[in-house]
XYZ file of C-alpha atoms in Angstrom:
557
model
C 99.619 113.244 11.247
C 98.229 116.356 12.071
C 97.763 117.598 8.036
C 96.687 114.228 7.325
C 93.551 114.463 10.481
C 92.691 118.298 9.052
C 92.437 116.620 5.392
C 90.048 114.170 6.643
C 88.226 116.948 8.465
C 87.935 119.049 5.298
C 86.797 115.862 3.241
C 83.890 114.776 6.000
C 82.324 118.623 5.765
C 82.264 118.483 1.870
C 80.101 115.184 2.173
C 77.872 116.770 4.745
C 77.762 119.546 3.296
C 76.873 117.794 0.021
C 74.728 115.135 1.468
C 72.403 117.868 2.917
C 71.765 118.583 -0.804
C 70.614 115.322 -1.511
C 69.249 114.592 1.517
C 65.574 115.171 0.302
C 66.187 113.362 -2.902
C 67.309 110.442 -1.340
C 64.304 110.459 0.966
C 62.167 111.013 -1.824
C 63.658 107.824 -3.788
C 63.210 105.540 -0.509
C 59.336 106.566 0.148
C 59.151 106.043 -4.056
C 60.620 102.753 -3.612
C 58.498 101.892 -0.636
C 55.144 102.686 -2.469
C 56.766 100.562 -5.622
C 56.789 97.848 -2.644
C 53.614 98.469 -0.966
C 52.211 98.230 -4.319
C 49.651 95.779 -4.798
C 49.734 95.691 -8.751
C 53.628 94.996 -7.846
C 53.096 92.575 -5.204
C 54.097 88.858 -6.205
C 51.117 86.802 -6.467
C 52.026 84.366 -3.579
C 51.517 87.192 -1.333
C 48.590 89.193 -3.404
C 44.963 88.206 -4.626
C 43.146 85.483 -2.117
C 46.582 83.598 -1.493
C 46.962 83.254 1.896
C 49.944 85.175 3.758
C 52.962 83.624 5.337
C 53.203 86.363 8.559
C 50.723 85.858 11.386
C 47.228 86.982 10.572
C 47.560 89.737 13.166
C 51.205 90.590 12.685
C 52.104 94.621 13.542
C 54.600 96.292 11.702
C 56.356 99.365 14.010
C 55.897 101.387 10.324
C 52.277 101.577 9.872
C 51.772 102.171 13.502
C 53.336 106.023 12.544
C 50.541 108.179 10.666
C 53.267 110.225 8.930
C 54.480 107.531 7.011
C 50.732 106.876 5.338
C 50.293 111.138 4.888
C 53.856 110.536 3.024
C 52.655 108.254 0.547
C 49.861 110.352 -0.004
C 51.812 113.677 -0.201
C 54.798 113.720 -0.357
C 57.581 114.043 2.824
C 57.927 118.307 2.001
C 54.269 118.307 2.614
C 54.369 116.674 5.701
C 58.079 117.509 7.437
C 58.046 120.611 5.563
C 61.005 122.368 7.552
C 60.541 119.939 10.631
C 63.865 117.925 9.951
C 66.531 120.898 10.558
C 64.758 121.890 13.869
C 65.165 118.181 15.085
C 68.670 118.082 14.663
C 68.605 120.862 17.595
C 66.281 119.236 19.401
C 66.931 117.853 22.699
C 66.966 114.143 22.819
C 63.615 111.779 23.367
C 63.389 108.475 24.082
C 61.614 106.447 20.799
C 58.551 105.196 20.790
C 56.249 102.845 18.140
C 53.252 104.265 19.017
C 53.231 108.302 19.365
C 56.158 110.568 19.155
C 56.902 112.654 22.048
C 56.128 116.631 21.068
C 58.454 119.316 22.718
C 55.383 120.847 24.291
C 55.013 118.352 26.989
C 55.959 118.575 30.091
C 58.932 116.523 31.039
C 58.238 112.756 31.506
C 59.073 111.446 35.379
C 58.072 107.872 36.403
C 54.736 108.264 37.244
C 54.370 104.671 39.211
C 52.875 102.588 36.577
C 54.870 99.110 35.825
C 54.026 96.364 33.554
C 54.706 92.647 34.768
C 54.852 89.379 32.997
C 52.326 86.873 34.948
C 52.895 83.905 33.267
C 53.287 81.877 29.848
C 50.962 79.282 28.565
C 51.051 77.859 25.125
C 53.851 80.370 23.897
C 51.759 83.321 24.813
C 52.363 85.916 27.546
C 50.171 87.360 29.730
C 51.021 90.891 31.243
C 49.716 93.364 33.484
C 50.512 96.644 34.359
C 50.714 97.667 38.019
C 50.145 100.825 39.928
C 52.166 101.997 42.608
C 50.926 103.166 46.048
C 52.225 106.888 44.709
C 50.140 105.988 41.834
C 47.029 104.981 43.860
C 46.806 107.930 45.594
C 46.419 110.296 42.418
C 43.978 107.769 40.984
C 41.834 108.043 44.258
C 41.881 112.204 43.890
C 40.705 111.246 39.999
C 37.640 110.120 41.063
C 36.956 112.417 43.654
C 37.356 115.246 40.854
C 35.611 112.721 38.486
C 32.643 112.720 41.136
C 32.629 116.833 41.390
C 31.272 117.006 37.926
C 33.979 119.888 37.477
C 36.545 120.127 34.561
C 38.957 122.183 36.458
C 39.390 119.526 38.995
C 40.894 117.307 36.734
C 43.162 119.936 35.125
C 44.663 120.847 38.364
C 45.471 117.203 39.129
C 46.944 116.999 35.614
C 49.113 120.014 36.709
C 50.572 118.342 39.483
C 50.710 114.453 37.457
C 50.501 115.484 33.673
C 51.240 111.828 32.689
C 48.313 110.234 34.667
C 46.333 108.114 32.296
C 42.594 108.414 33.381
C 42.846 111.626 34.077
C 44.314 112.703 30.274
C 41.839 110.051 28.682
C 38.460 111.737 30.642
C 39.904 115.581 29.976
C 40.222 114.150 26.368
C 36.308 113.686 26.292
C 35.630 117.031 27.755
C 37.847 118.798 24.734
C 36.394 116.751 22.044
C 32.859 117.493 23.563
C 34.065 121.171 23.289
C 35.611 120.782 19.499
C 38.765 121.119 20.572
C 39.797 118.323 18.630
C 43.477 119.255 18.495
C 43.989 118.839 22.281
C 41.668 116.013 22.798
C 43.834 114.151 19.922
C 47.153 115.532 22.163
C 45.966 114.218 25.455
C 45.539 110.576 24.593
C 48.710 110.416 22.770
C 50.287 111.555 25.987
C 48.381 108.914 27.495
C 50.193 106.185 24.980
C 53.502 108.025 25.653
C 53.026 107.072 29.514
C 51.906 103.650 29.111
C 54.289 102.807 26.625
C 57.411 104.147 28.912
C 56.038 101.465 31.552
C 55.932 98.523 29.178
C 58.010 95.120 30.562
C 60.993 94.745 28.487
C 59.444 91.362 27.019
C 56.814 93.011 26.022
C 56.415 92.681 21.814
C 53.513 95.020 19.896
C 54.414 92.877 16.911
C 54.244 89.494 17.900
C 50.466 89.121 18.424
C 51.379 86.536 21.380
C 50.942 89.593 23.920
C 48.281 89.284 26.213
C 46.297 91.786 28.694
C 43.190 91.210 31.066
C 40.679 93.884 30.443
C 39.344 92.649 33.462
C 42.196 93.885 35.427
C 41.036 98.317 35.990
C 44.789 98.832 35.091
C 45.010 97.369 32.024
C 41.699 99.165 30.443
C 43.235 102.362 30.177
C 45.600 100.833 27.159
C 42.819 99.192 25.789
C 40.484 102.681 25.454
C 43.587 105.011 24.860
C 44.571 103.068 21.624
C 41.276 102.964 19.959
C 40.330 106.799 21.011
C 43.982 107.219 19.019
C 42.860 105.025 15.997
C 39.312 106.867 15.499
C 41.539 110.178 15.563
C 43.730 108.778 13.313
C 40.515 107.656 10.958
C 39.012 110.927 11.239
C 42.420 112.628 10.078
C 42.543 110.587 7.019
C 44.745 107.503 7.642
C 43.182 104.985 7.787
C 45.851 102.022 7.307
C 47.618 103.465 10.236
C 44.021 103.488 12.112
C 43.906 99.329 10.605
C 47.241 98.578 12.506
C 46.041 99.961 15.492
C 42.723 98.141 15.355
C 45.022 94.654 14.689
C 46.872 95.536 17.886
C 43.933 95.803 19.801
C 42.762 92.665 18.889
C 45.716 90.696 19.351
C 45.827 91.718 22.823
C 42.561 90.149 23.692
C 41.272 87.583 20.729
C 39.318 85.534 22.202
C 36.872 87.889 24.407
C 37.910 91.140 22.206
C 36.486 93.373 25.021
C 36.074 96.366 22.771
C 34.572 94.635 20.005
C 36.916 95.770 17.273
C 35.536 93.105 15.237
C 32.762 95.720 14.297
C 35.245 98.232 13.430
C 38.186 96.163 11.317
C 36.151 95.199 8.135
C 35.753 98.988 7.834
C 38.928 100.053 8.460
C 40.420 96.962 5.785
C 38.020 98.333 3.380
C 39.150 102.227 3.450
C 42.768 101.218 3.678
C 42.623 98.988 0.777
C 43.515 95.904 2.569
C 40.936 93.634 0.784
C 43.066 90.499 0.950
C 43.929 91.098 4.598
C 39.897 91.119 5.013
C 39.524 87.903 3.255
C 42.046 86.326 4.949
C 40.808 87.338 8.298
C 37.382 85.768 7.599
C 38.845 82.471 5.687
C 40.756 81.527 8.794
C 38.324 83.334 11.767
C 34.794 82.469 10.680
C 35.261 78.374 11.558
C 35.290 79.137 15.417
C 34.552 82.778 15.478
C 30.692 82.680 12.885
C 32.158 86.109 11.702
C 28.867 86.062 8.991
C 26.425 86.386 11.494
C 28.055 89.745 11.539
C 26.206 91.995 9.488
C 28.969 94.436 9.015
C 31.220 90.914 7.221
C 28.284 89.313 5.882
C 28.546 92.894 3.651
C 31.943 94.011 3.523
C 33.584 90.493 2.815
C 31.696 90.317 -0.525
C 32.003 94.051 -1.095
C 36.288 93.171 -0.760
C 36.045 89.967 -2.829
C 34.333 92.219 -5.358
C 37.167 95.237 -5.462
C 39.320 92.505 -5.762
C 38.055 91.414 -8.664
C 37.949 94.666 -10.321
C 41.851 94.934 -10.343
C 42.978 94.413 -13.923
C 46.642 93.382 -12.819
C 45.451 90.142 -10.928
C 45.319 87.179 -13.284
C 41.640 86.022 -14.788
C 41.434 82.986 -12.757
C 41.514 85.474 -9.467
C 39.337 87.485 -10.862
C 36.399 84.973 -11.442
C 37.277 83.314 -8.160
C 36.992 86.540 -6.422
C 33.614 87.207 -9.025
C 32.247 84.237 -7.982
C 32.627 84.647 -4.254
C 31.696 87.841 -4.180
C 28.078 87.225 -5.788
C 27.606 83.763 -3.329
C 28.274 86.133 -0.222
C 26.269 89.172 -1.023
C 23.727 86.945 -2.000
C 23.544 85.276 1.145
C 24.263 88.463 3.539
C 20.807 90.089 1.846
C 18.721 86.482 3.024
C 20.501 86.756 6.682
C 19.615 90.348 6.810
C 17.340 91.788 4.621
C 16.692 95.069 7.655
C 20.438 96.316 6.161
C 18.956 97.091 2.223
C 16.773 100.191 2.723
C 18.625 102.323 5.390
C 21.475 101.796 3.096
C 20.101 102.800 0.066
C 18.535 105.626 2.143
C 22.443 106.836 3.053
C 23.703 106.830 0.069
C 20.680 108.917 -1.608
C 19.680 105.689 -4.112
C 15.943 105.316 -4.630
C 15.507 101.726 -5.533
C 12.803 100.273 -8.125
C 9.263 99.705 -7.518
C 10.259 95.800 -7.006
C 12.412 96.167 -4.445
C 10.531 99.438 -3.232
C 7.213 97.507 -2.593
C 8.116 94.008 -1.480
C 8.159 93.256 2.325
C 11.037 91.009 2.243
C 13.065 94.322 2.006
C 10.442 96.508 3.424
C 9.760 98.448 6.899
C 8.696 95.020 8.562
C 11.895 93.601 8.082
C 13.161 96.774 10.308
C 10.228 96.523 13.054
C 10.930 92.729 12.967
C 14.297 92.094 14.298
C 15.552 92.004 17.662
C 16.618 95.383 19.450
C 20.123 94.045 19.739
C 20.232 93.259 15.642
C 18.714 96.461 15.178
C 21.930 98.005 16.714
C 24.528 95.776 14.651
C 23.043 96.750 11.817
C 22.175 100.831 12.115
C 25.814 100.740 13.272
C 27.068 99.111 9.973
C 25.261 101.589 7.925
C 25.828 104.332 9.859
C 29.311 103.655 9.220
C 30.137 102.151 6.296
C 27.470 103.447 3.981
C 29.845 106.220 2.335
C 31.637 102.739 0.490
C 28.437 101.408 -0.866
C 28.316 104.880 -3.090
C 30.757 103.833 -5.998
C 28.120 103.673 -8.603
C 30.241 100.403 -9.818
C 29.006 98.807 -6.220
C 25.586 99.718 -7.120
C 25.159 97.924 -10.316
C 27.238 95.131 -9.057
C 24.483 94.714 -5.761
C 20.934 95.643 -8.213
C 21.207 91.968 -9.747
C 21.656 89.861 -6.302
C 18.993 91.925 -5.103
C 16.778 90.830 -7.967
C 18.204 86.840 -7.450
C 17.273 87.034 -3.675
C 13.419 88.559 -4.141
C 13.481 85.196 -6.520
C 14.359 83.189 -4.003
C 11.990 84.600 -2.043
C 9.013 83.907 -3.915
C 9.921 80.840 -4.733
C 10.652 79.863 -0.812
C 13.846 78.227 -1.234
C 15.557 76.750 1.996
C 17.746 79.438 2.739
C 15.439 81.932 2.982
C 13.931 79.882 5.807
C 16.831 78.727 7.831
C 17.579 82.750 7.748
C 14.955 83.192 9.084
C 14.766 80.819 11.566
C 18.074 81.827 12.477
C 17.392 85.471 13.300
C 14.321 84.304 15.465
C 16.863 82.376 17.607
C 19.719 84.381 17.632
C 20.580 87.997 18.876
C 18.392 87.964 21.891
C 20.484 90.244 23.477
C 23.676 91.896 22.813
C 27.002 90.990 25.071
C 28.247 93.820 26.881
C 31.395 94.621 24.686
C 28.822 95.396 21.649
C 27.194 97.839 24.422
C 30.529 99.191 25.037
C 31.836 99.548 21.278
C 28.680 101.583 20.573
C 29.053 104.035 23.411
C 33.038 104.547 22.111
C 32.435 104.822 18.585
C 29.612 107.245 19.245
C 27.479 106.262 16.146
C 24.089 107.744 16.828
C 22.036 105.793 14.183
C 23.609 102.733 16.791
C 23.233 105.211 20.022
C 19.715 105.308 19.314
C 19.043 101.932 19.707
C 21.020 101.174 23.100
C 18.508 99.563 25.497
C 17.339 101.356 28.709
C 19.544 99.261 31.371
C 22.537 100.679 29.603
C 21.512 104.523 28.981
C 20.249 104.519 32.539
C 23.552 104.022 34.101
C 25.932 106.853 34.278
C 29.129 106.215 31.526
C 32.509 107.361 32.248
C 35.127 108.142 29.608
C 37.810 106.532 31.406
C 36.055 103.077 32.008
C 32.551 102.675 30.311
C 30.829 99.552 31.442
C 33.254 97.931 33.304
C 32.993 94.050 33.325
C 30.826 92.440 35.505
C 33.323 90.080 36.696
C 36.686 92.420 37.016
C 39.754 91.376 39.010
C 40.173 94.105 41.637
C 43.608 94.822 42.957
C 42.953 97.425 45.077
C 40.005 99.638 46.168
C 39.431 103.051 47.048
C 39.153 103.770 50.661
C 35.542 104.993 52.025
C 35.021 108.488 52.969
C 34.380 109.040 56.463
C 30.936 110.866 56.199
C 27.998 109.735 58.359
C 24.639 111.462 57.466
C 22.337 108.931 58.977
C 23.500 109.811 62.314
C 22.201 113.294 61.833
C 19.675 115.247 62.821
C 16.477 116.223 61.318
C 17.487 120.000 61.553
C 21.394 119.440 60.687
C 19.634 118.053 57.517
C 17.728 121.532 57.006
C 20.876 123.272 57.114
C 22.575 121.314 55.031
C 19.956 121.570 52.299
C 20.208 125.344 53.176
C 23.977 125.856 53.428
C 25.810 122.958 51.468
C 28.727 123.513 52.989
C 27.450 123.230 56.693
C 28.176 120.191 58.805
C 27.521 119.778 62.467
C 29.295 117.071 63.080
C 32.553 118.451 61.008
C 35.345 117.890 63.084
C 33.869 114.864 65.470
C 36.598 112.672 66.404
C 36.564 108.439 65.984
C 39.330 107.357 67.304
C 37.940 106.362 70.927
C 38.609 109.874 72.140
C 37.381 110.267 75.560
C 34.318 112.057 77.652
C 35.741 114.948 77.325
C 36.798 115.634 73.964
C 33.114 114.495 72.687
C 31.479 117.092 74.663
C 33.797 119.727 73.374
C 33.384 118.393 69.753
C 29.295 118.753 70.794
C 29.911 122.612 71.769
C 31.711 123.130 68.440
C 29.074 121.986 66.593
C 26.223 123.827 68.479
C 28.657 127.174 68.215
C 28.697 126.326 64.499
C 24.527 125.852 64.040
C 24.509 129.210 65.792
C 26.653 130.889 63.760
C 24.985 129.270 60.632
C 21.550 130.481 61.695
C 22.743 133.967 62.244
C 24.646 133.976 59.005
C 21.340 132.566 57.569
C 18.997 135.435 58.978
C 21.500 138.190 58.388
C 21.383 137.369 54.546
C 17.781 137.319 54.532
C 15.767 140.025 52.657
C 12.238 141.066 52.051
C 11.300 142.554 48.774
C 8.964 145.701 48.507
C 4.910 144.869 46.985
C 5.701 146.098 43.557
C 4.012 149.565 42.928
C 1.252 150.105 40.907
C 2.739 153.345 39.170
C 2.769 151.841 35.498
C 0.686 154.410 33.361
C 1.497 152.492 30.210
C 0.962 148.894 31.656
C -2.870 147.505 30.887
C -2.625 144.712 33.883
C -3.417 141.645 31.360
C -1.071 138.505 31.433
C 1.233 138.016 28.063
């Protein structure tokens, strides 16, 4: 039995030793095989062209939630694990997670008094919440006493002693992207989706799309802000289907109010990703009860999809005109909604249009100087954005025709061009505050540009930029016990002299009695005396300068 276990031995080494071999070649064939399925050309046509899709429209899958699977496709798995995969068969074991992957260089996860619970379940879907501790509440009341000393190294010394505390990696993210320290910024809010994932209920499904969180609720924001900070660093670094998943996970955690307003940001993402059917789809089954075409960014990138898609030779002919056909109706009808959108985008992508186009004031300036200040910011931050796919010099002879059919229309004051009008009159009085806050977090500064005043007036914090007006508080931060109206007009001197001096520094206010104020009073007075000789001491009178200049002429420069 013994020569028979050693046999078996030798025979298990020779495959290991033979499957390291082909290790890479089989990993090769799989990510081969799972572009040959990812495919659309391959796709069966139930599933491809502007079929509708049997899985949920926001359905996540765990794979496209990892960048490294998109930079794969793109290049290869030796370009991207390049010797990675023998050092993690050393390396010591992590817990799994969907959205980041833990990096050796962080320091070692401990609960850090977060919790997620389930609150109830209505119609199928869940509704959570995460939870902080009191431990918990107690670092997040030291965060916003850093927050409030306008100091950095506050904030890095409380993420010493609680590296895994959310706000405080999210706002220290800011300050290193400010600083162009991408690399780190990008770091710290993964570790901020490492934390909050480790306290996710164990019902809890990314996938399903019938999760639900209150941004209302202070503790649930942080999830919210730290996944789309990831998903514009994932744009940025070139992946942007993983950056599309992301976006759908936001929004299935909050359809109906969408507190970030990702609804701005997923046409864009669908279109650099390739997704054009998931596009169409979305605005097929959304724009009944959601009017997604008095976007401007879909009124323009749902035709701009319909028209890659019919630009793909492998679809069959009867797509292809469908998606034609749609494709020249929508465009057609996004220029007559919002004509404001034409020039700055022809501006962006460096295209001087014709004297037509060039000279009529349907397109012109007055169609800019027109429209409300909240349109005005919907639409610089569509072009701002999105102009680089408008380029394709395809795109630009497919859009010079409709723009010719609309200035027709024009002239010849058909309906449409009316009710558009009418329409715009009416409409986008003012922008909701999630539009406010998308702008401010997508950092767009043709869009910046046009906040109003009541919003760049107000001081905006990385962690939590325009909170709701109607949040559900769990639990507040205590006052600080400081009383300057019940000092005096000369403590106030001092103070604006010495910052750090404070008569009334260690007065009691607990009841104490007779006795204990008075000696509190002769502390204080000992302290103004000592602050007033400190005060004089340091003072020192400069010499009249001499007049011993030979070279100087006395005029002023």
């Amino acid at each position: 039995s013994n020569k028979a276990r050693k046999k078996k031995k030798k025979r298990k080494t020779k495959k290991n030793s033979a499957g390291e071999t082909v290790e890479d070649n089989d990993l090769e064939d799989i990510l081969s095989l799972l572009e040959r399925i990812e495919d659309p050309r391959l796709a069966p046509q139930s599933q491809g062209g502007i079929s509708a899709d049997s899985r949920p429209l926001l359905y996540v899958e765990h794979r496209n939630l990892n960048p490294e699977n998109e930079l794969k496709r793109y290049f290869g798995a030796r370009a991207v694990l390049g010797d990675q995969r023998p050092r993690q068969r050393q390396r010591q074991y992590v817990r799994s997670m969907w959205l980041t992957a833990p990096k050796n260089t962080w320091p070692r996860y401990s609960k850090t008094g977060i919790t997620m619970q389930l609150l109830d379940t209505r119609r199928g879907v869940q509704h959570f919440t995460f939870e902080h501790h009191r431990e918990y509440q107690q670092v997040q009341f030291k965060f916003l006493d850093a927050v409030e000393s306008m100091d950095p190294n506050n904030i890095v010394l409380l993420l010493q002693m609680n590296p895994y505390h959310v706000d405080s990696l999210l706002q220290l993210s800011d300050v290193c992207r400010m600083q162009e320290d991408q690399e780190m910024a990008r770091d710290l809010i993964e570790r901020a989706l490492y934390s909050l994932e480790c306290a996710f209920h164990p019902v809890f499904s990314l996938t399903s799309g019938t999760c639900r969180l209150d941004y209302r609720r202070p503790e649930n924001r942080a999830f919210f802000l730290a996944l789309f900070k990831h998903l514009m660093f994932l744009e940025k670094r070139g992946c942007p289907r993983t950056a599309l998943e992301f976006c759908k996970l936001i929004l299935s955690l909050d359809p109906e109010n969408d507190p970030l307003c990702v609804l701005l940001l997923i046409d864009f993402l669908s279109l650099r990703a390739r997704e054009y059917t998931f596009l169409t789809r979305l605005f097929q089954e959304w724009e009944s009860h959601r009017n997604l075409s008095q976007l401007p960014n879909f009124a323009f990138s749902v035709p701009l999809a319909y028209f890659f898609l019919s630009q793909q030779e492998e679809r069959p002919e009867l797509e292809r005109s469908q998606a034609r056909e749609r494709a020249a109706r929508l465009i057609q009808l996004a220029l007559i909604m919002f004509p404001s959108v034409l020039m700055p985008l022809l501006d962006h992508c460096s295209v001087q249009p014709d004297a037509r186009v060039a000279s009529h004031p349907f397109f012109g300036l007055n169609a800019q100087i027109s429209q409300s200040p909240a349109l005005n910011q919907l639409t610089s931050l569509y072009v701002g954005r999105a102009h680089a796919l408008w380029k394709d010099p395809a795109v630009m002879a497919w859009l010079e025709p409709h723009v010719h059919e609309v200035l027709r229309m024009v002239e010849a004051q058909d309906a449409l061009v009316q009710e558009a009008e009418h329409k715009r009159k009416i409409r986008y009085q003012s922008a909701p505050r999630n539009i406010y806050r998308h702008i401010i977090l997508s950092e767009m500064k043709e869009a910046t540009a046009a906040l109003p005043l009541e919003v760049t007036s107000q001081p905006v914090m990385g962690f939590d930029p325009l909170p709701p007006l109607d949040s559900i508080v769990s639990y507040t931060r205590p006052e600080r016990m400081s009383h300057p109206s019940n000092e005096s007009t000369l403590s106030l001197f001092f103070r604006s002299l010495l910052p750090n001096f404070n008569l009334q520094g260690d007065i009691r206010h607990d009841g104490d009695d007779e006795a204990g104020a008075a000696q509190d009073l002769n502390q204080g007075v000992n302290r103004l005396m000592a602050a007033m000789r400190d005060m004089l001491a340091n003072i020192q009178f400069q010499e009249p300068p001499r007049d011993d200049n030979p070279e100087g002429d006395g005029d002023w420069d």
